[in-house]
Every structure is written in structure tokens, then in C-alpha cells.
């Protein structure tokens, strides 16, 4: 089994994340989204597709929380190290 590290995924290409429940898909997608923003990508130019509306709603919540954490100095250490 291959472990997917959201900090090793190239940002200049499409990415399909497919895995079972509870494996960190939402975390990975949120991390990729934050990385794209940090690299200067415009939100209107970022496409994220999920399977259900509930999953999309959860992803929005997680991305907003992680953005808030970044802006208030409470980003997780891996993300903070990547941003520095």
C-alpha cells in the first residue's frame, strides 16, 4: 500500500485521491487546497470535486478551519513548515 503525503504531491497537475473511509482524504484535499493558496493560485481557478454534498460541506468547513489556524498562528507543524 502506498502512503500519500499531501506535501509531496505536485501542484501543477490534476490529482485523483481515491481511498476508503477514514483514510485521510479530507485532510489531504484540504492540505492541497491550502498549499495552492500559499503558492498564489486563485480560489476561482481551483476545482475540487467530491462524491456527495455532505462531503463537500465537510471539506469547506475543514478548509476554512485550517485557513483560520494558519492566519492565527495555529497551523499544524507540517503545514507551518511547508509555508515557511
PDB file of C-alpha atoms in Angstrom:
ATOM      1  CA  UNK A   1       0.000   0.000   0.000  1.00  0.00           C
ATOM      2  CA  UNK A   2       1.294   3.453  -0.937  1.00  0.00           C
ATOM      3  CA  UNK A   3       1.042   6.225   1.665  1.00  0.00           C
ATOM      4  CA  UNK A   4       0.055   9.564   0.143  1.00  0.00           C
ATOM      5  CA  UNK A   5       1.871  12.587   1.551  1.00  0.00           C
ATOM      6  CA  UNK A   6      -0.019  15.798   0.670  1.00  0.00           C
ATOM      7  CA  UNK A   7       3.256  17.727   0.819  1.00  0.00           C
ATOM      8  CA  UNK A   8       4.865  15.599  -1.915  1.00  0.00           C
ATOM      9  CA  UNK A   9       2.063  15.879  -4.490  1.00  0.00           C
ATOM     10  CA  UNK A  10       2.955  18.219  -7.385  1.00  0.00           C
ATOM     11  CA  UNK A  11       0.593  21.193  -7.578  1.00  0.00           C
ATOM     12  CA  UNK A  12       0.847  21.754 -11.326  1.00  0.00           C
ATOM     13  CA  UNK A  13      -1.316  18.818 -12.402  1.00  0.00           C
ATOM     14  CA  UNK A  14      -4.656  17.133 -11.771  1.00  0.00           C
ATOM     15  CA  UNK A  15      -4.784  14.785  -8.805  1.00  0.00           C
ATOM     16  CA  UNK A  16      -7.254  11.979  -8.083  1.00  0.00           C
ATOM     17  CA  UNK A  17      -7.493  10.886  -4.457  1.00  0.00           C
ATOM     18  CA  UNK A  18      -9.372   7.634  -4.052  1.00  0.00           C
ATOM     19  CA  UNK A  19      -9.435   5.690  -0.782  1.00  0.00           C
ATOM     20  CA  UNK A  20     -11.640   4.063   1.841  1.00  0.00           C
ATOM     21  CA  UNK A  21     -13.442   5.949   4.590  1.00  0.00           C
ATOM     22  CA  UNK A  22     -11.279   7.247   7.410  1.00  0.00           C
ATOM     23  CA  UNK A  23      -8.014   7.226   5.477  1.00  0.00           C
ATOM     24  CA  UNK A  24      -7.402  10.977   5.429  1.00  0.00           C
ATOM     25  CA  UNK A  25      -8.865  12.055   2.085  1.00  0.00           C
ATOM     26  CA  UNK A  26     -10.428  15.219   3.510  1.00  0.00           C
ATOM     27  CA  UNK A  27      -7.194  16.118   5.322  1.00  0.00           C
ATOM     28  CA  UNK A  28      -5.207  15.563   2.128  1.00  0.00           C
ATOM     29  CA  UNK A  29      -7.558  17.605  -0.060  1.00  0.00           C
ATOM     30  CA  UNK A  30      -7.674  20.452   2.479  1.00  0.00           C
ATOM     31  CA  UNK A  31      -3.874  20.444   2.687  1.00  0.00           C
ATOM     32  CA  UNK A  32      -3.547  20.554  -1.098  1.00  0.00           C
ATOM     33  CA  UNK A  33      -6.021  23.436  -1.266  1.00  0.00           C
ATOM     34  CA  UNK A  34      -4.082  25.422   1.354  1.00  0.00           C
ATOM     35  CA  UNK A  35      -0.820  24.711  -0.482  1.00  0.00           C
ATOM     36  CA  UNK A  36      -2.352  26.001  -3.724  1.00  0.00           C
ATOM     37  CA  UNK A  37      -3.452  29.201  -1.992  1.00  0.00           C
ATOM     38  CA  UNK A  38       0.013  29.666  -0.483  1.00  0.00           C
ATOM     39  CA  UNK A  39       1.526  29.279  -3.957  1.00  0.00           C
ATOM     40  CA  UNK A  40      -0.671  32.089  -5.266  1.00  0.00           C
ATOM     41  CA  UNK A  41      -3.395  30.134  -7.008  1.00  0.00           C
ATOM     42  CA  UNK A  42      -6.737  31.955  -7.150  1.00  0.00           C
ATOM     43  CA  UNK A  43      -9.636  30.096  -5.453  1.00  0.00           C
ATOM     44  CA  UNK A  44     -11.859  30.550  -8.535  1.00  0.00           C
ATOM     45  CA  UNK A  45      -9.268  28.580 -10.517  1.00  0.00           C
ATOM     46  CA  UNK A  46      -9.147  25.600  -8.132  1.00  0.00           C
ATOM     47  CA  UNK A  47     -11.588  22.751  -8.780  1.00  0.00           C
ATOM     48  CA  UNK A  48     -12.299  20.272  -6.001  1.00  0.00           C
ATOM     49  CA  UNK A  49     -14.895  17.567  -6.637  1.00  0.00           C
ATOM     50  CA  UNK A  50     -16.325  15.234  -4.000  1.00  0.00           C
ATOM     51  CA  UNK A  51     -18.869  12.445  -4.197  1.00  0.00           C
ATOM     52  CA  UNK A  52     -21.626  13.951  -2.042  1.00  0.00           C
ATOM     53  CA  UNK A  53     -22.887  17.349  -0.956  1.00  0.00           C
ATOM     54  CA  UNK A  54     -22.220  16.315   2.652  1.00  0.00           C
ATOM     55  CA  UNK A  55     -18.581  15.612   1.806  1.00  0.00           C
ATOM     56  CA  UNK A  56     -18.306  18.989   0.065  1.00  0.00           C
ATOM     57  CA  UNK A  57     -19.791  20.737   3.105  1.00  0.00           C
ATOM     58  CA  UNK A  58     -17.356  18.965   5.438  1.00  0.00           C
ATOM     59  CA  UNK A  59     -14.451  19.882   3.174  1.00  0.00           C
ATOM     60  CA  UNK A  60     -15.460  23.558   3.193  1.00  0.00           C
ATOM     61  CA  UNK A  61     -15.559  23.525   6.992  1.00  0.00           C
ATOM     62  CA  UNK A  62     -12.145  21.880   7.236  1.00  0.00           C
ATOM     63  CA  UNK A  63     -10.535  24.243   4.721  1.00  0.00           C
ATOM     64  CA  UNK A  64     -11.944  27.297   6.492  1.00  0.00           C
ATOM     65  CA  UNK A  65     -10.746  25.978   9.869  1.00  0.00           C
ATOM     66  CA  UNK A  66      -7.263  25.288   8.529  1.00  0.00           C
ATOM     67  CA  UNK A  67      -7.120  28.756   6.940  1.00  0.00           C
ATOM     68  CA  UNK A  68      -8.158  30.273  10.264  1.00  0.00           C
ATOM     69  CA  UNK A  69      -5.485  28.226  12.032  1.00  0.00           C
ATOM     70  CA  UNK A  70      -2.855  29.460   9.549  1.00  0.00           C
ATOM     71  CA  UNK A  71      -3.871  33.084   9.986  1.00  0.00           C
ATOM     72  CA  UNK A  72      -3.831  32.849  13.781  1.00  0.00           C
ATOM     73  CA  UNK A  73      -0.512  31.011  14.028  1.00  0.00           C
ATOM     74  CA  UNK A  74      -2.048  27.664  14.965  1.00  0.00           C
ATOM     75  CA  UNK A  75      -1.352  25.721  11.764  1.00  0.00           C
ATOM     76  CA  UNK A  76      -0.243  22.140  12.237  1.00  0.00           C
ATOM     77  CA  UNK A  77       3.575  21.860  12.298  1.00  0.00           C
ATOM     78  CA  UNK A  78       3.837  20.131   8.902  1.00  0.00           C
ATOM     79  CA  UNK A  79       1.805  22.825   7.167  1.00  0.00           C
ATOM     80  CA  UNK A  80       3.617  25.611   9.013  1.00  0.00           C
ATOM     81  CA  UNK A  81       6.997  24.181   7.992  1.00  0.00           C
ATOM     82  CA  UNK A  82       5.845  23.990   4.385  1.00  0.00           C
ATOM     83  CA  UNK A  83       4.629  27.604   4.467  1.00  0.00           C
ATOM     84  CA  UNK A  84       7.898  28.983   5.894  1.00  0.00           C
TER      85      UNK A  84
END
